[in-house]
Amino acid sequence: MSEKDKEIEKEDIPIEVFEAISNIDLSARKNWILIINYESIYDYAIDKNTLKAIPKDTPCYIWGPNIIENEDGIDWISPGLGPIILFASQNYYANFISYTDTTSTKIFDQTTEDKLLAADCLSCLYSGKVSTHLSDILVHNNCLLDFELKNVPESTTVMVKSRVPIQPFRYKTNPQHYKAIVFSYCGERDAELYITMYDKIHIVKLLPKINRSNLSNDLFPDTYRYTTPDTYYKFTLSYDEEKDVFSIEDAENSVWSQMP
């Protein structure tokens, strides 16, 4: 890139087109809202796992001063400073992105398949080459809990605490099998299950028990007590009647967007 071109590139650049491909089937998300940097809404078209978006009104601009030259001599946006793209349902957008809904979500209802899907949010943080035409991969912005209760009566109920109270999805074929999409960020106190059984509420802290230890940080495990974006957490909660406690068993996690 010539010096003249670099000077041009340092100016703020409008994002005229955003294209994404994902391992996630996007077909059921055609009435969702795509926003860049929390300020510019984009119109889009979806074809299965691909999405192409253009500005609805005013485009979002990439901030020119954040351009750096990497070790290969190529100009890039500084990692972590590029535009963030969020793709979410209208309810999620109103309550957790735009904050324009003054009623706010007091309980995040995920009790049906449609409501569980609407609780999802796809995202990417672009850090590639500066251009008016961006392309990237959309993944899950939050994480999914998939858990089953054992040794409990049918009347047992569950609420999830993650920033707000969440009413999870409950399988009809197995009433003690649940799923819930929870917010991904640091904070041990915001990853709890409230299990009501025999008129008593058991509070089960999930972190760090459902996370694999970080190999590069085994000396300071408390640093990594958080749920990770785009992660699928699967575990069992087994009740010990004699001790009157729940224990977390068979905890596994994997990359959510890469799952079939």
mmCIF file of N, CA and C in Angstrom, residues 40-136:
data_model
loop_
_atom_site.group_PDB
_atom_site.id
_atom_site.type_symbol
_atom_site.label_atom_id
_atom_site.label_comp_id
_atom_site.label_asym_id
_atom_site.label_seq_id
_atom_site.Cartn_x
_atom_site.Cartn_y
_atom_site.Cartn_z
ATOM 1 N N SER A 40 -25.853 1.500 14.073
ATOM 2 C CA SER A 40 -26.344 1.492 12.692
ATOM 3 C C SER A 40 -27.037 0.175 12.380
ATOM 4 N N ILE A 41 -28.329 0.258 12.023
ATOM 5 C CA ILE A 41 -29.091 -0.932 11.656
ATOM 6 C C ILE A 41 -28.922 -1.194 10.161
ATOM 7 N N TYR A 42 -28.750 -2.464 9.803
ATOM 8 C CA TYR A 42 -28.531 -2.852 8.411
ATOM 9 C C TYR A 42 -29.651 -3.774 7.935
ATOM 10 N N ASP A 43 -30.083 -3.565 6.687
ATOM 11 C CA ASP A 43 -30.969 -4.518 6.028
ATOM 12 C C ASP A 43 -30.132 -5.690 5.540
ATOM 13 N N TYR A 44 -30.774 -6.848 5.391
ATOM 14 C CA TYR A 44 -29.989 -8.025 5.020
ATOM 15 C C TYR A 44 -30.857 -9.038 4.283
ATOM 16 N N ALA A 45 -30.165 -9.948 3.610
ATOM 17 C CA ALA A 45 -30.804 -11.103 2.977
ATOM 18 C C ALA A 45 -30.070 -12.349 3.462
ATOM 19 N N ILE A 46 -30.836 -13.437 3.658
ATOM 20 C CA ILE A 46 -30.262 -14.677 4.173
ATOM 21 C C ILE A 46 -30.490 -15.810 3.183
ATOM 22 N N ASP A 47 -29.456 -16.596 2.998
ATOM 23 C CA ASP A 47 -29.558 -17.822 2.211
ATOM 24 C C ASP A 47 -28.901 -18.936 3.022
ATOM 25 N N LYS A 48 -29.721 -19.644 3.795
ATOM 26 C CA LYS A 48 -29.274 -20.725 4.675
ATOM 27 C C LYS A 48 -28.203 -20.244 5.658
ATOM 28 N N ASN A 49 -26.926 -20.505 5.356
ATOM 29 C CA ASN A 49 -25.846 -20.172 6.293
ATOM 30 C C ASN A 49 -25.106 -18.895 5.932
ATOM 31 N N THR A 50 -25.610 -18.156 4.974
ATOM 32 C CA THR A 50 -24.935 -16.924 4.566
ATOM 33 C C THR A 50 -25.857 -15.720 4.727
ATOM 34 N N LEU A 51 -25.252 -14.585 4.966
ATOM 35 C CA LEU A 51 -25.990 -13.341 5.166
ATOM 36 C C LEU A 51 -25.254 -12.210 4.466
ATOM 37 N N LYS A 52 -26.009 -11.325 3.803
ATOM 38 C CA LYS A 52 -25.429 -10.141 3.172
ATOM 39 C C LYS A 52 -26.236 -8.930 3.602
ATOM 40 N N ALA A 53 -25.550 -7.910 4.134
ATOM 41 C CA ALA A 53 -26.231 -6.755 4.708
ATOM 42 C C ALA A 53 -25.723 -5.447 4.118
ATOM 43 N N ILE A 54 -26.639 -4.498 4.009
ATOM 44 C CA ILE A 54 -26.304 -3.142 3.566
ATOM 45 C C ILE A 54 -26.977 -2.158 4.525
ATOM 46 N N PRO A 55 -26.487 -0.924 4.641
ATOM 47 C CA PRO A 55 -27.072 0.020 5.596
ATOM 48 C C PRO A 55 -28.546 0.287 5.325
ATOM 49 N N LYS A 56 -29.331 0.336 6.392
ATOM 50 C CA LYS A 56 -30.738 0.690 6.251
ATOM 51 C C LYS A 56 -30.870 2.191 6.010
ATOM 52 N N ASP A 57 -30.117 2.973 6.739
ATOM 53 C CA ASP A 57 -30.093 4.431 6.568
ATOM 54 C C ASP A 57 -28.637 4.890 6.513
ATOM 55 N N THR A 58 -28.120 5.348 7.639
ATOM 56 C CA THR A 58 -26.736 5.817 7.695
ATOM 57 C C THR A 58 -25.808 4.651 7.985
ATOM 58 N N PRO A 59 -24.747 4.480 7.210
ATOM 59 C CA PRO A 59 -23.827 3.366 7.450
ATOM 60 C C PRO A 59 -22.983 3.598 8.700
ATOM 61 N N CYS A 60 -22.475 2.520 9.239
ATOM 62 C CA CYS A 60 -21.510 2.610 10.322
ATOM 63 C C CYS A 60 -20.129 2.874 9.712
ATOM 64 N N TYR A 61 -19.301 3.613 10.411
ATOM 65 C CA TYR A 61 -17.959 3.929 9.923
ATOM 66 C C TYR A 61 -16.901 3.194 10.742
ATOM 67 N N ILE A 62 -15.881 2.713 10.040
ATOM 68 C CA ILE A 62 -14.707 2.172 10.719
ATOM 69 C C ILE A 62 -13.815 3.348 11.081
ATOM 70 N N TRP A 63 -13.339 3.341 12.309
ATOM 71 C CA TRP A 63 -12.501 4.447 12.760
ATOM 72 C C TRP A 63 -11.095 4.308 12.196
ATOM 73 N N GLY A 64 -10.742 5.213 11.308
ATOM 74 C CA GLY A 64 -9.446 5.173 10.648
ATOM 75 C C GLY A 64 -8.236 5.125 11.559
ATOM 76 N N PRO A 65 -8.175 5.924 12.641
ATOM 77 C CA PRO A 65 -6.977 5.952 13.486
ATOM 78 C C PRO A 65 -6.603 4.614 14.102
ATOM 79 N N ASN A 66 -7.521 3.620 14.088
ATOM 80 C CA ASN A 66 -7.198 2.339 14.697
ATOM 81 C C ASN A 66 -6.453 1.402 13.755
ATOM 82 N N ILE A 67 -6.149 1.867 12.552
ATOM 83 C CA ILE A 67 -5.441 1.022 11.601
ATOM 84 C C ILE A 67 -3.987 0.864 12.047
ATOM 85 N N ILE A 68 -3.516 -0.375 12.045
ATOM 86 C CA ILE A 68 -2.121 -0.642 12.370
ATOM 87 C C ILE A 68 -1.532 -1.525 11.277
ATOM 88 N N GLU A 69 -0.231 -1.659 11.276
ATOM 89 C CA GLU A 69 0.443 -2.528 10.321
ATOM 90 C C GLU A 69 0.936 -3.745 11.068
ATOM 91 N N ASN A 70 0.509 -4.933 10.619
ATOM 92 C CA ASN A 70 0.925 -6.135 11.332
ATOM 93 C C ASN A 70 2.334 -6.551 10.921
ATOM 94 N N GLU A 71 2.788 -7.683 11.448
ATOM 95 C CA GLU A 71 4.170 -8.116 11.220
ATOM 96 C C GLU A 71 4.454 -8.472 9.761
ATOM 97 N N ASP A 72 3.386 -8.687 8.991
ATOM 98 C CA ASP A 72 3.564 -8.983 7.568
ATOM 99 C C ASP A 72 3.494 -7.730 6.704
ATOM 100 N N GLY A 73 3.371 -6.559 7.358
ATOM 101 C CA GLY A 73 3.321 -5.308 6.609
ATOM 102 C C GLY A 73 1.968 -4.993 6.025
ATOM 103 N N ILE A 74 0.921 -5.675 6.506
ATOM 104 C CA ILE A 74 -0.432 -5.458 6.007
ATOM 105 C C ILE A 74 -1.198 -4.595 7.006
ATOM 106 N N ASP A 75 -1.986 -3.656 6.500
ATOM 107 C CA ASP A 75 -2.768 -2.789 7.378
ATOM 108 C C ASP A 75 -4.011 -3.506 7.890
ATOM 109 N N TRP A 76 -4.192 -3.472 9.209
ATOM 110 C CA TRP A 76 -5.326 -4.115 9.848
ATOM 111 C C TRP A 76 -5.919 -3.169 10.880
ATOM 112 N N ILE A 77 -7.155 -3.439 11.279
ATOM 113 C CA ILE A 77 -7.721 -2.744 12.423
ATOM 114 C C ILE A 77 -7.121 -3.359 13.683
ATOM 115 N N SER A 78 -6.813 -2.529 14.669
ATOM 116 C CA SER A 78 -6.275 -3.051 15.920
ATOM 117 C C SER A 78 -7.233 -4.082 16.507
ATOM 118 N N PRO A 79 -6.726 -5.265 16.904
ATOM 119 C CA PRO A 79 -7.604 -6.290 17.468
ATOM 120 C C PRO A 79 -8.411 -5.762 18.644
ATOM 121 N N GLY A 80 -9.712 -6.065 18.642
ATOM 122 C CA GLY A 80 -10.575 -5.626 19.723
ATOM 123 C C GLY A 80 -11.143 -4.240 19.531
ATOM 124 N N LEU A 81 -10.700 -3.513 18.502
ATOM 125 C CA LEU A 81 -11.171 -2.150 18.292
ATOM 126 C C LEU A 81 -12.059 -2.022 17.059
ATOM 127 N N GLY A 82 -12.169 -3.102 16.322
ATOM 128 C CA GLY A 82 -12.982 -3.060 15.120
ATOM 129 C C GLY A 82 -14.463 -3.069 15.450
ATOM 130 N N PRO A 83 -15.312 -2.904 14.449
ATOM 131 C CA PRO A 83 -16.757 -2.864 14.710
ATOM 132 C C PRO A 83 -17.284 -4.201 15.193
ATOM 133 N N ILE A 84 -18.233 -4.156 16.115
ATOM 134 C CA ILE A 84 -18.891 -5.364 16.579
ATOM 135 C C ILE A 84 -20.231 -5.471 15.871
ATOM 136 N N ILE A 85 -20.515 -6.636 15.334
ATOM 137 C CA ILE A 85 -21.774 -6.896 14.638
ATOM 138 C C ILE A 85 -22.626 -7.784 15.532
ATOM 139 N N LEU A 86 -23.854 -7.378 15.792
ATOM 140 C CA LEU A 86 -24.790 -8.146 16.604
ATOM 141 C C LEU A 86 -26.031 -8.447 15.774
ATOM 142 N N PHE A 87 -26.491 -9.680 15.832
ATOM 143 C CA PHE A 87 -27.648 -10.128 15.069
ATOM 144 C C PHE A 87 -28.578 -10.841 16.038
ATOM 145 N N ALA A 88 -29.742 -10.233 16.325
ATOM 146 C CA ALA A 88 -30.597 -10.752 17.389
ATOM 147 C C ALA A 88 -32.065 -10.534 17.088
ATOM 148 N N SER A 89 -32.913 -11.247 17.837
ATOM 149 C CA SER A 89 -34.359 -11.093 17.694
ATOM 150 C C SER A 89 -34.781 -9.719 18.184
ATOM 151 N N GLN A 90 -35.994 -9.309 17.818
ATOM 152 C CA GLN A 90 -36.476 -7.985 18.200
ATOM 153 C C GLN A 90 -36.576 -7.834 19.721
ATOM 154 N N ASN A 91 -37.004 -8.883 20.421
ATOM 155 C CA ASN A 91 -37.112 -8.818 21.878
ATOM 156 C C ASN A 91 -35.734 -8.683 22.515
ATOM 157 N N TYR A 92 -34.787 -9.466 22.044
ATOM 158 C CA TYR A 92 -33.422 -9.401 22.579
ATOM 159 C C TYR A 92 -32.809 -8.033 22.290
ATOM 160 N N TYR A 93 -33.011 -7.554 21.072
ATOM 161 C CA TYR A 93 -32.478 -6.246 20.688
ATOM 162 C C TYR A 93 -33.037 -5.142 21.584
ATOM 163 N N ALA A 94 -34.355 -5.151 21.807
ATOM 164 C CA ALA A 94 -34.993 -4.084 22.585
ATOM 165 C C ALA A 94 -34.542 -4.087 24.037
ATOM 166 N N ASN A 95 -34.347 -5.281 24.601
ATOM 167 C CA ASN A 95 -34.048 -5.372 26.029
ATOM 168 C C ASN A 95 -32.566 -5.377 26.373
ATOM 169 N N PHE A 96 -31.748 -5.929 25.492
ATOM 170 C CA PHE A 96 -30.353 -6.135 25.871
ATOM 171 C C PHE A 96 -29.331 -5.455 24.958
ATOM 172 N N ILE A 97 -29.786 -4.833 23.870
ATOM 173 C CA ILE A 97 -28.858 -4.115 22.990
ATOM 174 C C ILE A 97 -29.202 -2.638 22.935
ATOM 175 N N SER A 98 -30.433 -2.313 22.549
ATOM 176 C CA SER A 98 -30.804 -0.907 22.383
ATOM 177 C C SER A 98 -31.279 -0.263 23.678
ATOM 178 N N TYR A 99 -31.819 -1.077 24.591
ATOM 179 C CA TYR A 99 -32.355 -0.581 25.862
ATOM 180 C C TYR A 99 -33.446 0.475 25.646
ATOM 181 N N THR A 100 -34.197 0.347 24.554
ATOM 182 C CA THR A 100 -35.277 1.303 24.289
ATOM 183 C C THR A 100 -36.604 0.848 24.887
ATOM 184 N N ASP A 101 -36.678 -0.408 25.299
ATOM 185 C CA ASP A 101 -37.911 -0.922 25.890
ATOM 186 C C ASP A 101 -37.926 -0.559 27.374
ATOM 187 N N THR A 102 -38.746 0.411 27.746
ATOM 188 C CA THR A 102 -38.759 0.896 29.126
ATOM 189 C C THR A 102 -39.374 -0.106 30.097
ATOM 190 N N THR A 103 -40.115 -1.087 29.569
ATOM 191 C CA THR A 103 -40.718 -2.088 30.448
ATOM 192 C C THR A 103 -39.664 -3.073 30.936
ATOM 193 N N SER A 104 -38.636 -3.299 30.139
ATOM 194 C CA SER A 104 -37.519 -4.187 30.462
ATOM 195 C C SER A 104 -38.003 -5.621 30.682
ATOM 196 N N THR A 105 -37.096 -6.566 30.497
ATOM 197 C CA THR A 105 -37.417 -7.967 30.711
ATOM 198 C C THR A 105 -37.126 -8.332 32.153
ATOM 199 N N LYS A 106 -38.178 -8.528 32.962
ATOM 200 C CA LYS A 106 -37.977 -8.896 34.360
ATOM 201 C C LYS A 106 -37.620 -10.374 34.475
ATOM 202 N N ILE A 107 -38.282 -11.207 33.667
ATOM 203 C CA ILE A 107 -37.938 -12.622 33.574
ATOM 204 C C ILE A 107 -37.739 -12.945 32.101
ATOM 205 N N PHE A 108 -36.613 -13.515 31.771
ATOM 206 C CA PHE A 108 -36.287 -13.849 30.391
ATOM 207 C C PHE A 108 -36.912 -15.205 30.082
ATOM 208 N N ASP A 109 -38.043 -15.188 29.393
ATOM 209 C CA ASP A 109 -38.817 -16.391 29.119
ATOM 210 C C ASP A 109 -38.220 -17.165 27.945
ATOM 211 N N GLN A 110 -37.764 -18.393 28.211
ATOM 212 C CA GLN A 110 -37.216 -19.263 27.171
ATOM 213 C C GLN A 110 -37.930 -20.611 27.166
ATOM 214 N N THR A 111 -39.198 -20.612 27.527
ATOM 215 C CA THR A 111 -39.917 -21.849 27.803
ATOM 216 C C THR A 111 -40.385 -22.623 26.570
ATOM 217 N N THR A 112 -40.379 -22.014 25.400
ATOM 218 C CA THR A 112 -40.753 -22.731 24.173
ATOM 219 C C THR A 112 -39.566 -22.731 23.214
ATOM 220 N N GLU A 113 -39.649 -23.557 22.183
ATOM 221 C CA GLU A 113 -38.562 -23.614 21.207
ATOM 222 C C GLU A 113 -38.376 -22.266 20.512
ATOM 223 N N ASP A 114 -39.482 -21.590 20.191
ATOM 224 C CA ASP A 114 -39.393 -20.279 19.542
ATOM 225 C C ASP A 114 -38.762 -19.245 20.471
ATOM 226 N N LYS A 115 -39.143 -19.274 21.745
ATOM 227 C CA LYS A 115 -38.595 -18.311 22.700
ATOM 228 C C LYS A 115 -37.127 -18.598 22.997
ATOM 229 N N LEU A 116 -36.756 -19.875 22.982
ATOM 230 C CA LEU A 116 -35.346 -20.240 23.185
ATOM 231 C C LEU A 116 -34.498 -19.740 22.022
ATOM 232 N N LEU A 117 -35.005 -19.903 20.804
ATOM 233 C CA LEU A 117 -34.283 -19.398 19.630
ATOM 234 C C LEU A 117 -34.160 -17.877 19.690
ATOM 235 N N ALA A 118 -35.242 -17.200 20.101
ATOM 236 C CA ALA A 118 -35.227 -15.740 20.174
ATOM 237 C C ALA A 118 -34.306 -15.215 21.267
ATOM 238 N N ALA A 119 -33.904 -16.070 22.195
ATOM 239 C CA ALA A 119 -32.982 -15.673 23.259
ATOM 240 C C ALA A 119 -31.535 -15.722 22.795
ATOM 241 N N ASP A 120 -31.324 -16.264 21.623
ATOM 242 C CA ASP A 120 -29.971 -16.344 21.061
ATOM 243 C C ASP A 120 -29.569 -14.981 20.503
ATOM 244 N N CYS A 121 -28.279 -14.764 20.369
ATOM 245 C CA CYS A 121 -27.748 -13.553 19.735
ATOM 246 C C CYS A 121 -26.465 -13.958 19.034
ATOM 247 N N LEU A 122 -26.368 -13.670 17.747
ATOM 248 C CA LEU A 122 -25.158 -13.975 16.992
ATOM 249 C C LEU A 122 -24.290 -12.729 16.887
ATOM 250 N N SER A 123 -22.993 -12.934 16.787
ATOM 251 C CA SER A 123 -22.105 -11.766 16.764
ATOM 252 C C SER A 123 -20.778 -12.089 16.115
ATOM 253 N N CYS A 124 -20.048 -11.035 15.785
ATOM 254 C CA CYS A 124 -18.627 -11.150 15.465
ATOM 255 C C CYS A 124 -17.976 -9.801 15.750
ATOM 256 N N LEU A 125 -16.731 -9.839 16.170
ATOM 257 C CA LEU A 125 -15.952 -8.630 16.393
ATOM 258 C C LEU A 125 -14.915 -8.571 15.285
ATOM 259 N N TYR A 126 -15.159 -7.703 14.303
ATOM 260 C CA TYR A 126 -14.306 -7.660 13.130
ATOM 261 C C TYR A 126 -12.951 -7.034 13.464
ATOM 262 N N SER A 127 -11.894 -7.686 13.025
ATOM 263 C CA SER A 127 -10.551 -7.143 13.227
ATOM 264 C C SER A 127 -9.681 -7.390 11.993
ATOM 265 N N GLY A 128 -10.344 -7.461 10.843
ATOM 266 C CA GLY A 128 -9.616 -7.731 9.605
ATOM 267 C C GLY A 128 -9.211 -6.475 8.864
ATOM 268 N N LYS A 129 -8.939 -6.625 7.589
ATOM 269 C CA LYS A 129 -8.465 -5.509 6.770
ATOM 270 C C LYS A 129 -9.547 -4.437 6.626
ATOM 271 N N VAL A 130 -9.098 -3.197 6.663
ATOM 272 C CA VAL A 130 -10.018 -2.074 6.528
ATOM 273 C C VAL A 130 -10.581 -2.035 5.123
ATOM 274 N N SER A 131 -11.913 -1.942 5.027
ATOM 275 C CA SER A 131 -12.551 -1.937 3.715
ATOM 276 C C SER A 131 -13.987 -1.467 3.866
ATOM 277 N N THR A 132 -14.580 -1.017 2.773
ATOM 278 C CA THR A 132 -16.011 -0.689 2.783
ATOM 279 C C THR A 132 -16.849 -1.965 2.724
ATOM 280 N N HIS A 133 -16.225 -3.074 2.405
ATOM 281 C CA HIS A 133 -16.897 -4.358 2.255
ATOM 282 C C HIS A 133 -16.257 -5.335 3.248
ATOM 283 N N LEU A 134 -16.966 -5.667 4.327
ATOM 284 C CA LEU A 134 -16.423 -6.547 5.356
ATOM 285 C C LEU A 134 -17.034 -7.939 5.246
ATOM 286 N N SER A 135 -16.251 -8.941 5.592
ATOM 287 C CA SER A 135 -16.760 -10.309 5.652
ATOM 288 C C SER A 135 -16.192 -10.983 6.895
ATOM 289 N N ASP A 136 -17.020 -11.800 7.529
ATOM 290 C CA ASP A 136 -16.590 -12.447 8.769
ATOM 291 C C ASP A 136 -17.496 -13.640 9.052
#
